[in-house]
Each structure stands twice: as structure tokens, then as C-alpha cells.
PDB file of C-alpha atoms in Angstrom:
ATOM      1  CA  MET A 298      27.711  -6.748  18.806  1.00  0.00           C
ATOM      2  CA  THR A 299      27.334  -6.802  14.842  1.00  0.00           C
ATOM      3  CA  LEU A 300      24.622  -8.488  12.903  1.00  0.00           C
ATOM      4  CA  ARG A 301      25.670 -10.477  10.030  1.00  0.00           C
ATOM      5  CA  PRO A 302      25.256  -8.886   6.919  1.00  0.00           C
ATOM      6  CA  ALA A 303      22.465 -11.061   5.424  1.00  0.00           C
ATOM      7  CA  LEU A 304      20.640 -10.375   8.899  1.00  0.00           C
ATOM      8  CA  VAL A 305      20.943  -6.431   8.337  1.00  0.00           C
ATOM      9  CA  GLU A 306      19.741  -6.947   5.036  1.00  0.00           C
ATOM     10  CA  ALA A 307      16.749  -8.463   5.626  1.00  0.00           C
ATOM     11  CA  LEU A 308      16.095  -6.319   8.398  1.00  0.00           C
ATOM     12  CA  VAL A 309      16.449  -3.483   6.254  1.00  0.00           C
ATOM     13  CA  LEU A 310      13.956  -4.649   3.804  1.00  0.00           C
ATOM     14  CA  VAL A 311      11.442  -5.477   6.675  1.00  0.00           C
ATOM     15  CA  ALA A 312      12.078  -1.878   8.185  1.00  0.00           C
ATOM     16  CA  SER A 313      11.244  -0.392   4.661  1.00  0.00           C
ATOM     17  CA  SER A 314       7.969   1.535   4.020  1.00  0.00           C
ATOM     18  CA  PRO A 315       5.574  -0.259   2.350  1.00  0.00           C
ATOM     19  CA  GLU A 316       6.307   1.363  -0.644  1.00  0.00           C
ATOM     20  CA  GLU A 317       9.563   0.381  -0.813  1.00  0.00           C
ATOM     21  CA  GLN A 318       8.421  -3.074  -0.405  1.00  0.00           C
ATOM     22  CA  VAL A 319       6.315  -2.949  -3.246  1.00  0.00           C
ATOM     23  CA  GLU A 320       9.016  -1.886  -5.555  1.00  0.00           C
ATOM     24  CA  TRP A 321      11.066  -4.535  -3.929  1.00  0.00           C
ATOM     25  CA  VAL A 322       8.575  -7.682  -5.136  1.00  0.00           C
ATOM     26  CA  ARG A 323       8.029  -6.075  -8.058  1.00  0.00           C
ATOM     27  CA  ARG A 324      11.522  -5.692  -8.898  1.00  0.00           C
ATOM     28  CA  CYS A 325      12.157  -9.277  -7.996  1.00  0.00           C
ATOM     29  CA  ARG A 326       9.044 -10.286  -9.283  1.00  0.00           C
ATOM     30  CA  VAL A 327       8.648 -12.318  -6.034  1.00  0.00           C
ATOM     31  CA  GLY A 328       5.615 -11.966  -3.889  1.00  0.00           C
ATOM     32  CA  PRO A 329       5.521 -10.127  -0.492  1.00  0.00           C
ATOM     33  CA  ASP A 330       6.104 -13.234   1.180  1.00  0.00           C
ATOM     34  CA  GLU A 331       9.504 -13.510   0.211  1.00  0.00           C
ATOM     35  CA  ILE A 332      10.165 -10.529   2.568  1.00  0.00           C
ATOM     36  CA  ALA A 333       9.263 -12.790   5.424  1.00  0.00           C
ATOM     37  CA  LEU A 334      11.371 -15.924   3.861  1.00  0.00           C
ATOM     38  CA  MET A 335      14.409 -13.752   3.339  1.00  0.00           C
ATOM     39  CA  PHE A 336      14.221 -12.798   7.059  1.00  0.00           C
ATOM     40  CA  ASP A 337      13.503 -16.254   7.997  1.00  0.00           C
ATOM     41  CA  ASP A 338      16.349 -17.862   6.267  1.00  0.00           C
ATOM     42  CA  ALA A 339      18.783 -14.942   7.483  1.00  0.00           C
ATOM     43  CA  TRP A 340      17.198 -15.327  11.287  1.00  0.00           C
ATOM     44  CA  ARG A 341      17.631 -19.034  11.122  1.00  0.00           C
ATOM     45  CA  ALA A 342      21.314 -19.007  10.158  1.00  0.00           C
ATOM     46  CA  PRO A 343      23.811 -19.239  13.481  1.00  0.00           C
ATOM     47  CA  LEU A 344      23.302 -15.812  15.303  1.00  0.00           C
ATOM     48  CA  GLY A 345      26.407 -16.238  17.392  1.00  0.00           C
ATOM     49  CA  GLU A 346      26.450 -13.876  20.303  1.00  0.00           C
ATOM     50  CA  LEU A 347      23.043 -12.135  20.040  1.00  0.00           C
ATOM     51  CA  THR A 348      21.448 -11.295  23.269  1.00  0.00           C
ATOM     52  CA  GLY A 349      19.216  -8.871  25.219  1.00  0.00           C
ATOM     53  CA  LYS A 350      16.949  -6.555  22.988  1.00  0.00           C
ATOM     54  CA  ASP A 351      18.265  -7.518  19.421  1.00  0.00           C
ATOM     55  CA  LEU A 352      17.610 -11.385  20.211  1.00  0.00           C
ATOM     56  CA  ALA A 353      14.153 -10.386  21.315  1.00  0.00           C
ATOM     57  CA  GLY A 354      13.423  -8.419  18.760  1.00  0.00           C
ATOM     58  CA  LEU A 355      14.252 -10.898  16.245  1.00  0.00           C
ATOM     59  CA  ARG A 356      12.438 -13.085  17.958  1.00  0.00           C
ATOM     60  CA  ALA A 357       9.300 -10.926  18.243  1.00  0.00           C
ATOM     61  CA  ILE A 358       9.586 -10.218  14.530  1.00  0.00           C
ATOM     62  CA  ASP A 359       9.668 -13.940  13.914  1.00  0.00           C
ATOM     63  CA  ALA A 360       6.396 -14.453  15.674  1.00  0.00           C
ATOM     64  CA  VAL A 361       4.501 -11.835  14.260  1.00  0.00           C
ATOM     65  CA  LEU A 362       5.144 -13.828  10.742  1.00  0.00           C
ATOM     66  CA  ASP A 363       4.540 -16.660  11.945  1.00  0.00           C
ATOM     67  CA  GLU A 364       1.125 -15.563  13.194  1.00  0.00           C
ATOM     68  CA  MET A 365       0.282 -14.094   9.892  1.00  0.00           C
ATOM     69  CA  SER A 366       1.302 -17.350   8.147  1.00  0.00           C
ATOM     70  CA  ALA A 367      -0.971 -19.487  10.426  1.00  0.00           C
ATOM     71  CA  ASP A 368      -3.876 -16.825  10.008  1.00  0.00           C
ATOM     72  CA  ARG A 369      -5.895 -17.767   7.066  1.00  0.00           C
ATOM     73  CA  THR A 370      -8.728 -15.749   7.561  1.00  0.00           C
ATOM     74  CA  VAL A 371      -6.534 -12.690   6.138  1.00  0.00           C
ATOM     75  CA  ASP A 372      -4.324 -12.122   2.826  1.00  0.00           C
ATOM     76  CA  HIS A 373      -1.250 -11.151   4.725  1.00  0.00           C
ATOM     77  CA  TRP A 374       0.769 -11.920   1.613  1.00  0.00           C
ATOM     78  CA  SER A 375      -0.344  -9.181  -0.993  1.00  0.00           C
ATOM     79  CA  GLU A 376       0.976  -5.846  -2.133  1.00  0.00           C
ATOM     80  CA  ALA A 377      -2.102  -4.264  -0.524  1.00  0.00           C
ATOM     81  CA  ALA A 378      -1.415  -6.066   2.939  1.00  0.00           C
ATOM     82  CA  LEU A 379       2.342  -4.359   2.755  1.00  0.00           C
ATOM     83  CA  ALA A 380       0.196  -1.222   3.566  1.00  0.00           C
ATOM     84  CA  GLU A 381      -2.586  -2.074   5.357  1.00  0.00           C
ATOM     85  CA  ASP A 382      -1.703  -4.891   7.571  1.00  0.00           C
ATOM     86  CA  ALA A 383      -1.215  -4.549  11.241  1.00  0.00           C
ATOM     87  CA  GLY A 384       1.319  -7.295  11.651  1.00  0.00           C
ATOM     88  CA  TRP A 385       3.506  -5.748   8.522  1.00  0.00           C
ATOM     89  CA  GLU A 386       3.285  -2.152  10.740  1.00  0.00           C
ATOM     90  CA  ARG A 387       4.738  -4.367  13.651  1.00  0.00           C
ATOM     91  CA  VAL A 388       7.376  -5.954  11.848  1.00  0.00           C
ATOM     92  CA  ARG A 389       8.478  -2.889  10.465  1.00  0.00           C
ATOM     93  CA  VAL A 390       8.725  -1.015  13.913  1.00  0.00           C
ATOM     94  CA  LEU A 391      10.587  -3.939  15.462  1.00  0.00           C
ATOM     95  CA  ALA A 392      12.928  -4.109  12.556  1.00  0.00           C
ATOM     96  CA  ARG A 393      13.647  -0.512  12.929  1.00  0.00           C
ATOM     97  CA  GLU A 394      14.245  -0.396  16.672  1.00  0.00           C
ATOM     98  CA  ILE A 395      16.921  -2.899  15.927  1.00  0.00           C
ATOM     99  CA  LEU A 396      18.508  -1.030  13.250  1.00  0.00           C
ATOM    100  CA  GLY A 397      18.679   1.839  15.711  1.00  0.00           C
ATOM    101  CA  ARG A 398      20.622   0.120  18.243  1.00  0.00           C
TER     102      ARG A 398
END
């Protein structure tokens, strides 16, 4: 099974280190939430034949990002959160697992 290029690009960014993510948001002059939006756009497009662990991993990333969006008690969308937030670490691990298969 092959992932679409846009989804692979989004997963690579999600899997990147906090330092690389901060560099990306600064270079693109956007907020960290754009990382989640990029993933969301790529994930919501037709996926084709995805099944099994990859599909479950993508759904898990989406669920974590949705939880972060719903949680208004913490600022998950700051540059500092990229390095400190447990949700960001969780999606990094999930993205790396998908990319590693």
C-alpha cells in the first residue's frame, strides 16, 4: 500500500522534531495549528485502499488532534507546546510508526 504524496508530506511534518516544526512554522510564517490543518487536509482527502495499522494510526492522529482542538484549558497551538505538549509527542510517535512501515 502506498500513501499519497500529500499525506506522506503531512506525516513527515507531524513526525518531525519540535525544533524542525518550529523552524517550519517560522519559515512559513504560520502558527503551529497549520501542522494539524495540513494533516487534516491530507487525511480527509480520499484515501483509497488504506486498511489495518496505517488506517488505525491515521485515525489515532486525527483523534489526538481533535482532542487538542477541543481542550480550551491549554494552548496546544504555540511554538512552546510543540516541545512540551503530550499531544504533540503522541502524534509524532504515531506518524513515525506509520512512516516506518
